[in-house]
Structure formats: C-alpha cells, structure tokens
C-alpha cells in the first residue's frame, strides 16, 4: 500500500475509533475530576506520564494512567508521531489542557464537523475599555478612561480561576489597551500558575524594555501588536495619535529582544491594502514570528468606516497574495482571520498538484499537512466564534466573538462555565454549518470556512446570514451596496 494511502487509512481508523460509543464513554469518565488529585483523571495521568507529577491516588496512577498510555500509544502510531515528540508536547501544561478539552469534546459532542471541544480552546478577554489611542476601527469603542462597571481586581482573579477550572486552554487579554490596567500582571501570573497559555493583544505603545522584561518573567507566550500600515502616516491616521507608529515599533522590538513570540496584526481596508507587501517585508526586518491580517468588521467605531471595506473580489486577491507569499517560503508566518483563507489555500493547492505537503493557513499558524490528512481542516473548521472560542467584555459580558456584540450571559452570574459552553443556544446555532443561510450554508467549503459570522451579523444583524466578504456571496454584497 502506498504511503499516502496508509496515512489516509490510519486517520480514518482513528476517527472511527474515537467516535465509538464505548470509547466516548471511557473518555467521558477519564475527563471527570478526580476528587483526591484535583484535576481530571486524564490530565493527572498525562502529568504522571511526563514527570510533571510525582504521585497520585491509586485510581489515577494504577487504573487511569495505564489506560491513557495505551490510548496515546494508539493515537501516536496512527498519526505517525514519535514518542519523544509526544512527551515533549505533553510536558507543556497548556498542551495537556488542550488535549483534555479535545477529549472532553469527543466524549460529550462526538466528532462533529467542524469540531467543538469540551471547553473553549481560547477566550479573548477585552480586559478594559480604556485605551491611550483613538483608533477609527476600534470594535470596543474604547476611550481614554475605564468605565465604572469594569470587573474589579477581585472579580478578575475569580474569573481567571473560573475559566481555568472549566478547562480553558488559552486566555488572550485584549481591550481597549490591556496594559492600561495595572492588575494585568496579577491576572497573567494567576493564569500561568493554573497552566493556562497566556497572550496579550496590544497597540504596543506602552511596552517599554521594563514592561517587556516583566512580561517575559511572567512566561507570556504570545504578544500581538497592531500595525495598520508599513509607514508612520498610514498607521497614525488609523490610530488617531501622532507618533503611535514609532512607539508600536519600539514595543515590537522590545518584545522580540526578550524572546517573546511576537506577531504583528494588521486590519486590512481600502486605506492600507496596497501596503501589504511592504508590511510583510517590514515584519521580516523586525524579526517577528508572523503577520495576522484581520478582517475588517463593521462594529464599534468601525461601523462608521465600512465604506472602506474590501469588496469580495479585492479580498479574494489579497488572500491569494498571502498564500503565494507563504508558498515562497517567507521567514514569517502569514495568517488571516478571514475564514476564506483556508478555502483559497485548498483551491490553489488543487491547481498546483505538486509536492507532498500542503500548507493550510488557519488563525494562529500555518500547519504543514500531507495531502492525505488535509480533510482534517473540516474539523479545524474556519470561523471559531462560539465553537472554538468566545469573548469576555470588561464587565464580564460573554459574547461569541469580540467582533460580534451578541450578549449571551455574564461570567459573574454563571456558576459552571463548562456547562454554559455546552448548552448555550447561540453557540450551538453558530456550530451548525448546515443551518447557515445560503450561500454559506450550502457551500462545499462550509466545514472548512463557514464564513465570518461577525461580518454577517455586522452587515445583516443576523449571525446566520451569508458573509458578504466572500466571492461566493457576490449578490449579498451587491444588495448591501444598493441600499
């Protein structure tokens, strides 16, 4: 049997194995919290396997751990991963949390297309409404001072614990400008102590050498700093404050110097799209790990500049340009929040039909997959709003996405966040791609992409509507232009 056929068969066998009722029941039992060791039987077993824990109760050490070892050995062989690679990965606490969340999702929801984990992989937390800039496209409509109803420091720490207890893998602190709150460092430390992967999304202007050093000492894994143009004039016009570009670049250099994974974020509109090639070159010069090109979403203050949004044809050309740059072997990763990015990459690869690897661009990285396992992109699934992640506002309000102001609850009023994740009606609407309205709901790429649900809501007031930014929804875009 050819190598590719073997891999395909192994992946299919793994899917069938994990979706069996008996296996799902076993995973459900292992995902329960051990009353003696304080974590799930699964997570405790992984800690014992990699030496992150010296001892555990009899059930965890002599019953759960042997079962987990057998399961991981089977999964490892099917995926072609070495034992050393597996152990190195599981030594990191946030990977163990992520694996536990995936297993909980399989146990509770099955192998859905696209996949839904047992708890959010990512929480984007708008930590404050305060910001030292005046960005034209700010989704949070942030201002110079915090608002009186923001969570107190005590409530912040209680929220970190609640999210950690629910099994959240990543907390990304955003804003406003998260560094405007002095207690950010306290929240980062607590999240780290719980084994949660921490990140911040910032305008970068407040990241001095001392701040970057402090973030590094707190084991911050990821910082995303906004640059909306490759030259100072473009960026400063977007950000509303002269000198913002220079300070942001200083912040980027300080983070890179400290060895923090640093990513540049660029919201693409008609005002700056022509600077994308120059931005890629600038990012390489700055030594960052990657560039994230954000979809413009008409929400917050951004609703007033929606005439500067790219047309579907313009967005398609931008995504093609990005994929071509990735295929050139650039020094940096180039990703997009536009879920159509994966669809464009698949279509370009289908046209090329060369080589044994396929680069599937998704939100945070460009995983290289063999062609035979590219079907896994249907489980990655494009838009993750209410499915892979959700958002918190500074007052504790929960929304499916930072760009989608649909209030579904408040973290202060929810005793069990994991149960809320499993039962929220709006989240389940967003998880069902077959329930989307045409063309998104009938598109052959709906499990890979699904359209940006925030853009659908921003333009139509309906999160199930078609994403008007896609070339497959040209008629919807024309209808908007004719209003």
JSON list of C-alpha atoms in Angstrom, two decimals, residues 144-285:
[
{"chain": "A", "resi": 144, "resn": "UNK", "atom": "CA", "xyz": [-9.18, 57.36, 27.49]},
{"chain": "A", "resi": 145, "resn": "UNK", "atom": "CA", "xyz": [-10.55, 56.13, 30.83]},
{"chain": "A", "resi": 146, "resn": "UNK", "atom": "CA", "xyz": [-12.02, 52.87, 32.16]},
{"chain": "A", "resi": 147, "resn": "UNK", "atom": "CA", "xyz": [-15.76, 52.63, 32.68]},
{"chain": "A", "resi": 148, "resn": "UNK", "atom": "CA", "xyz": [-17.17, 52.25, 36.20]},
{"chain": "A", "resi": 149, "resn": "UNK", "atom": "CA", "xyz": [-18.71, 48.81, 35.58]},
{"chain": "A", "resi": 150, "resn": "UNK", "atom": "CA", "xyz": [-15.47, 47.01, 34.68]},
{"chain": "A", "resi": 151, "resn": "UNK", "atom": "CA", "xyz": [-14.62, 43.92, 36.75]},
{"chain": "A", "resi": 152, "resn": "UNK", "atom": "CA", "xyz": [-12.73, 44.67, 39.95]},
{"chain": "A", "resi": 153, "resn": "UNK", "atom": "CA", "xyz": [-9.37, 43.04, 40.60]},
{"chain": "A", "resi": 154, "resn": "UNK", "atom": "CA", "xyz": [-11.07, 40.54, 42.89]},
{"chain": "A", "resi": 155, "resn": "UNK", "atom": "CA", "xyz": [-13.62, 39.69, 40.19]},
{"chain": "A", "resi": 156, "resn": "UNK", "atom": "CA", "xyz": [-10.83, 39.42, 37.60]},
{"chain": "A", "resi": 157, "resn": "UNK", "atom": "CA", "xyz": [-8.96, 36.83, 39.68]},
{"chain": "A", "resi": 158, "resn": "UNK", "atom": "CA", "xyz": [-12.18, 34.93, 40.36]},
{"chain": "A", "resi": 159, "resn": "UNK", "atom": "CA", "xyz": [-12.84, 34.90, 36.60]},
{"chain": "A", "resi": 160, "resn": "UNK", "atom": "CA", "xyz": [-9.35, 33.56, 35.83]},
{"chain": "A", "resi": 161, "resn": "UNK", "atom": "CA", "xyz": [-9.97, 30.72, 38.30]},
{"chain": "A", "resi": 162, "resn": "UNK", "atom": "CA", "xyz": [-13.42, 30.03, 36.86]},
{"chain": "A", "resi": 163, "resn": "UNK", "atom": "CA", "xyz": [-12.04, 29.82, 33.31]},
{"chain": "A", "resi": 164, "resn": "UNK", "atom": "CA", "xyz": [-9.13, 27.64, 34.41]},
{"chain": "A", "resi": 165, "resn": "UNK", "atom": "CA", "xyz": [-11.46, 25.29, 36.31]},
{"chain": "A", "resi": 166, "resn": "UNK", "atom": "CA", "xyz": [-13.58, 25.00, 33.15]},
{"chain": "A", "resi": 167, "resn": "UNK", "atom": "CA", "xyz": [-10.55, 23.76, 31.21]},
{"chain": "A", "resi": 168, "resn": "UNK", "atom": "CA", "xyz": [-9.89, 26.83, 29.04]},
{"chain": "A", "resi": 169, "resn": "UNK", "atom": "CA", "xyz": [-6.55, 26.40, 27.24]},
{"chain": "A", "resi": 170, "resn": "UNK", "atom": "CA", "xyz": [-5.67, 29.99, 26.23]},
{"chain": "A", "resi": 171, "resn": "UNK", "atom": "CA", "xyz": [-6.61, 33.39, 27.64]},
{"chain": "A", "resi": 172, "resn": "UNK", "atom": "CA", "xyz": [-5.76, 36.33, 25.38]},
{"chain": "A", "resi": 173, "resn": "UNK", "atom": "CA", "xyz": [-6.03, 39.69, 27.15]},
{"chain": "A", "resi": 174, "resn": "UNK", "atom": "CA", "xyz": [-7.14, 42.42, 24.75]},
{"chain": "A", "resi": 175, "resn": "UNK", "atom": "CA", "xyz": [-9.00, 45.71, 25.05]},
{"chain": "A", "resi": 176, "resn": "UNK", "atom": "CA", "xyz": [-9.08, 48.62, 24.81]},
{"chain": "A", "resi": 177, "resn": "UNK", "atom": "CA", "xyz": [-5.45, 48.52, 25.81]},
{"chain": "A", "resi": 178, "resn": "UNK", "atom": "CA", "xyz": [-4.89, 45.78, 28.42]},
{"chain": "A", "resi": 179, "resn": "UNK", "atom": "CA", "xyz": [-1.70, 47.43, 29.73]},
{"chain": "A", "resi": 180, "resn": "UNK", "atom": "CA", "xyz": [-3.80, 50.39, 30.90]},
{"chain": "A", "resi": 181, "resn": "UNK", "atom": "CA", "xyz": [-4.82, 48.22, 33.89]},
{"chain": "A", "resi": 182, "resn": "UNK", "atom": "CA", "xyz": [-2.12, 47.71, 36.49]},
{"chain": "A", "resi": 183, "resn": "UNK", "atom": "CA", "xyz": [-3.61, 44.42, 37.67]},
{"chain": "A", "resi": 184, "resn": "UNK", "atom": "CA", "xyz": [-2.99, 42.80, 34.27]},
{"chain": "A", "resi": 185, "resn": "UNK", "atom": "CA", "xyz": [0.28, 41.36, 35.56]},
{"chain": "A", "resi": 186, "resn": "UNK", "atom": "CA", "xyz": [-1.51, 39.80, 38.53]},
{"chain": "A", "resi": 187, "resn": "UNK", "atom": "CA", "xyz": [-4.05, 38.18, 36.20]},
{"chain": "A", "resi": 188, "resn": "UNK", "atom": "CA", "xyz": [-1.28, 36.91, 33.90]},
{"chain": "A", "resi": 189, "resn": "UNK", "atom": "CA", "xyz": [0.57, 35.36, 36.84]},
{"chain": "A", "resi": 190, "resn": "UNK", "atom": "CA", "xyz": [-2.51, 33.57, 38.15]},
{"chain": "A", "resi": 191, "resn": "UNK", "atom": "CA", "xyz": [-3.39, 32.22, 34.70]},
{"chain": "A", "resi": 192, "resn": "UNK", "atom": "CA", "xyz": [0.17, 30.97, 34.27]},
{"chain": "A", "resi": 193, "resn": "UNK", "atom": "CA", "xyz": [0.08, 29.29, 37.68]},
{"chain": "A", "resi": 194, "resn": "UNK", "atom": "CA", "xyz": [-3.03, 27.40, 36.56]},
{"chain": "A", "resi": 195, "resn": "UNK", "atom": "CA", "xyz": [-1.19, 26.18, 33.45]},
{"chain": "A", "resi": 196, "resn": "UNK", "atom": "CA", "xyz": [-3.17, 28.38, 31.04]},
{"chain": "A", "resi": 197, "resn": "UNK", "atom": "CA", "xyz": [-1.44, 29.65, 27.89]},
{"chain": "A", "resi": 198, "resn": "UNK", "atom": "CA", "xyz": [-1.37, 33.46, 28.13]},
{"chain": "A", "resi": 199, "resn": "UNK", "atom": "CA", "xyz": [-1.34, 36.08, 25.39]},
{"chain": "A", "resi": 200, "resn": "UNK", "atom": "CA", "xyz": [-1.99, 39.78, 25.02]},
{"chain": "A", "resi": 201, "resn": "UNK", "atom": "CA", "xyz": [-3.23, 41.84, 22.08]},
{"chain": "A", "resi": 202, "resn": "UNK", "atom": "CA", "xyz": [-1.95, 45.39, 22.41]},
{"chain": "A", "resi": 203, "resn": "UNK", "atom": "CA", "xyz": [-1.18, 48.56, 20.50]},
{"chain": "A", "resi": 204, "resn": "UNK", "atom": "CA", "xyz": [2.40, 48.18, 21.72]},
{"chain": "A", "resi": 205, "resn": "UNK", "atom": "CA", "xyz": [2.92, 51.81, 22.68]},
{"chain": "A", "resi": 206, "resn": "UNK", "atom": "CA", "xyz": [3.25, 51.07, 26.40]},
{"chain": "A", "resi": 207, "resn": "UNK", "atom": "CA", "xyz": [5.73, 48.20, 26.05]},
{"chain": "A", "resi": 208, "resn": "UNK", "atom": "CA", "xyz": [8.97, 49.67, 27.30]},
{"chain": "A", "resi": 209, "resn": "UNK", "atom": "CA", "xyz": [12.03, 47.46, 27.88]},
{"chain": "A", "resi": 210, "resn": "UNK", "atom": "CA", "xyz": [10.98, 47.11, 31.51]},
{"chain": "A", "resi": 211, "resn": "UNK", "atom": "CA", "xyz": [7.43, 46.06, 30.59]},
{"chain": "A", "resi": 212, "resn": "UNK", "atom": "CA", "xyz": [8.70, 43.53, 28.02]},
{"chain": "A", "resi": 213, "resn": "UNK", "atom": "CA", "xyz": [11.08, 42.08, 30.59]},
{"chain": "A", "resi": 214, "resn": "UNK", "atom": "CA", "xyz": [8.26, 41.77, 33.13]},
{"chain": "A", "resi": 215, "resn": "UNK", "atom": "CA", "xyz": [6.01, 40.04, 30.58]},
{"chain": "A", "resi": 216, "resn": "UNK", "atom": "CA", "xyz": [8.80, 37.58, 29.82]},
{"chain": "A", "resi": 217, "resn": "UNK", "atom": "CA", "xyz": [9.29, 36.86, 33.52]},
{"chain": "A", "resi": 218, "resn": "UNK", "atom": "CA", "xyz": [5.58, 36.01, 33.71]},
{"chain": "A", "resi": 219, "resn": "UNK", "atom": "CA", "xyz": [6.08, 33.45, 30.91]},
{"chain": "A", "resi": 220, "resn": "UNK", "atom": "CA", "xyz": [3.83, 35.32, 28.48]},
{"chain": "A", "resi": 221, "resn": "UNK", "atom": "CA", "xyz": [3.69, 33.04, 25.43]},
{"chain": "A", "resi": 222, "resn": "UNK", "atom": "CA", "xyz": [2.38, 35.37, 22.76]},
{"chain": "A", "resi": 223, "resn": "UNK", "atom": "CA", "xyz": [2.03, 39.10, 22.12]},
{"chain": "A", "resi": 224, "resn": "UNK", "atom": "CA", "xyz": [0.15, 40.56, 19.17]},
{"chain": "A", "resi": 225, "resn": "UNK", "atom": "CA", "xyz": [0.96, 44.19, 18.37]},
{"chain": "A", "resi": 226, "resn": "UNK", "atom": "CA", "xyz": [-1.08, 46.21, 15.89]},
{"chain": "A", "resi": 227, "resn": "UNK", "atom": "CA", "xyz": [0.46, 47.97, 12.89]},
{"chain": "A", "resi": 228, "resn": "UNK", "atom": "CA", "xyz": [-2.05, 49.17, 10.33]},
{"chain": "A", "resi": 229, "resn": "UNK", "atom": "CA", "xyz": [0.47, 50.36, 7.79]},
{"chain": "A", "resi": 230, "resn": "UNK", "atom": "CA", "xyz": [4.07, 49.92, 6.75]},
{"chain": "A", "resi": 231, "resn": "UNK", "atom": "CA", "xyz": [4.71, 53.64, 7.12]},
{"chain": "A", "resi": 232, "resn": "UNK", "atom": "CA", "xyz": [4.04, 56.02, 10.04]},
{"chain": "A", "resi": 233, "resn": "UNK", "atom": "CA", "xyz": [1.49, 58.17, 8.21]},
{"chain": "A", "resi": 234, "resn": "UNK", "atom": "CA", "xyz": [-0.89, 55.31, 7.42]},
{"chain": "A", "resi": 235, "resn": "UNK", "atom": "CA", "xyz": [-0.72, 53.80, 10.90]},
{"chain": "A", "resi": 236, "resn": "UNK", "atom": "CA", "xyz": [-1.04, 57.08, 12.77]},
{"chain": "A", "resi": 237, "resn": "UNK", "atom": "CA", "xyz": [-4.13, 58.09, 10.75]},
{"chain": "A", "resi": 238, "resn": "UNK", "atom": "CA", "xyz": [-5.76, 54.78, 11.73]},
{"chain": "A", "resi": 239, "resn": "UNK", "atom": "CA", "xyz": [-4.75, 55.11, 15.36]},
{"chain": "A", "resi": 240, "resn": "UNK", "atom": "CA", "xyz": [-5.66, 58.77, 15.81]},
{"chain": "A", "resi": 241, "resn": "UNK", "atom": "CA", "xyz": [-2.46, 59.77, 17.64]},
{"chain": "A", "resi": 242, "resn": "UNK", "atom": "CA", "xyz": [0.75, 61.14, 16.06]},
{"chain": "A", "resi": 243, "resn": "UNK", "atom": "CA", "xyz": [3.82, 59.07, 16.90]},
{"chain": "A", "resi": 244, "resn": "UNK", "atom": "CA", "xyz": [1.84, 55.86, 17.51]},
{"chain": "A", "resi": 245, "resn": "UNK", "atom": "CA", "xyz": [3.78, 54.02, 14.78]},
{"chain": "A", "resi": 246, "resn": "UNK", "atom": "CA", "xyz": [7.17, 54.79, 16.29]},
{"chain": "A", "resi": 247, "resn": "UNK", "atom": "CA", "xyz": [6.06, 53.69, 19.77]},
{"chain": "A", "resi": 248, "resn": "UNK", "atom": "CA", "xyz": [4.44, 50.50, 18.43]},
{"chain": "A", "resi": 249, "resn": "UNK", "atom": "CA", "xyz": [7.62, 49.54, 16.56]},
{"chain": "A", "resi": 250, "resn": "UNK", "atom": "CA", "xyz": [9.61, 50.20, 19.74]},
{"chain": "A", "resi": 251, "resn": "UNK", "atom": "CA", "xyz": [7.26, 47.85, 21.60]},
{"chain": "A", "resi": 252, "resn": "UNK", "atom": "CA", "xyz": [7.70, 45.19, 18.92]},
{"chain": "A", "resi": 253, "resn": "UNK", "atom": "CA", "xyz": [11.49, 45.42, 19.11]},
{"chain": "A", "resi": 254, "resn": "UNK", "atom": "CA", "xyz": [11.41, 45.18, 22.92]},
{"chain": "A", "resi": 255, "resn": "UNK", "atom": "CA", "xyz": [9.30, 42.01, 22.84]},
{"chain": "A", "resi": 256, "resn": "UNK", "atom": "CA", "xyz": [11.45, 40.41, 20.15]},
{"chain": "A", "resi": 257, "resn": "UNK", "atom": "CA", "xyz": [14.57, 41.24, 22.17]},
{"chain": "A", "resi": 258, "resn": "UNK", "atom": "CA", "xyz": [13.08, 39.42, 25.19]},
{"chain": "A", "resi": 259, "resn": "UNK", "atom": "CA", "xyz": [12.35, 36.32, 23.13]},
{"chain": "A", "resi": 260, "resn": "UNK", "atom": "CA", "xyz": [8.55, 36.57, 23.39]},
{"chain": "A", "resi": 261, "resn": "UNK", "atom": "CA", "xyz": [6.65, 35.10, 20.42]},
{"chain": "A", "resi": 262, "resn": "UNK", "atom": "CA", "xyz": [5.67, 38.36, 18.71]},
{"chain": "A", "resi": 263, "resn": "UNK", "atom": "CA", "xyz": [3.07, 38.72, 15.97]},
{"chain": "A", "resi": 264, "resn": "UNK", "atom": "CA", "xyz": [2.06, 41.86, 14.08]},
{"chain": "A", "resi": 265, "resn": "UNK", "atom": "CA", "xyz": [-1.67, 42.44, 13.46]},
{"chain": "A", "resi": 266, "resn": "UNK", "atom": "CA", "xyz": [-2.98, 44.49, 10.54]},
{"chain": "A", "resi": 267, "resn": "UNK", "atom": "CA", "xyz": [-6.66, 45.28, 9.90]},
{"chain": "A", "resi": 268, "resn": "UNK", "atom": "CA", "xyz": [-6.92, 45.44, 6.12]},
{"chain": "A", "resi": 269, "resn": "UNK", "atom": "CA", "xyz": [-9.13, 48.04, 4.43]},
{"chain": "A", "resi": 270, "resn": "UNK", "atom": "CA", "xyz": [-9.00, 50.03, 1.20]},
{"chain": "A", "resi": 271, "resn": "UNK", "atom": "CA", "xyz": [-6.88, 52.57, 3.08]},
{"chain": "A", "resi": 272, "resn": "UNK", "atom": "CA", "xyz": [-3.90, 50.25, 3.60]},
{"chain": "A", "resi": 273, "resn": "UNK", "atom": "CA", "xyz": [-4.30, 47.15, 1.41]},
{"chain": "A", "resi": 274, "resn": "UNK", "atom": "CA", "xyz": [-1.68, 48.38, -1.04]},
{"chain": "A", "resi": 275, "resn": "UNK", "atom": "CA", "xyz": [0.90, 48.31, 1.78]},
{"chain": "A", "resi": 276, "resn": "UNK", "atom": "CA", "xyz": [0.55, 44.58, 2.49]},
{"chain": "A", "resi": 277, "resn": "UNK", "atom": "CA", "xyz": [3.71, 43.52, 0.54]},
{"chain": "A", "resi": 278, "resn": "UNK", "atom": "CA", "xyz": [5.69, 46.24, 2.31]},
{"chain": "A", "resi": 279, "resn": "UNK", "atom": "CA", "xyz": [4.22, 45.13, 5.65]},
{"chain": "A", "resi": 280, "resn": "UNK", "atom": "CA", "xyz": [5.43, 41.56, 5.06]},
{"chain": "A", "resi": 281, "resn": "UNK", "atom": "CA", "xyz": [8.94, 42.88, 4.40]},
{"chain": "A", "resi": 282, "resn": "UNK", "atom": "CA", "xyz": [8.78, 45.11, 7.49]},
{"chain": "A", "resi": 283, "resn": "UNK", "atom": "CA", "xyz": [7.73, 42.18, 9.68]},
{"chain": "A", "resi": 284, "resn": "UNK", "atom": "CA", "xyz": [10.70, 40.17, 8.44]},
{"chain": "A", "resi": 285, "resn": "UNK", "atom": "CA", "xyz": [13.03, 43.09, 9.19]}
]
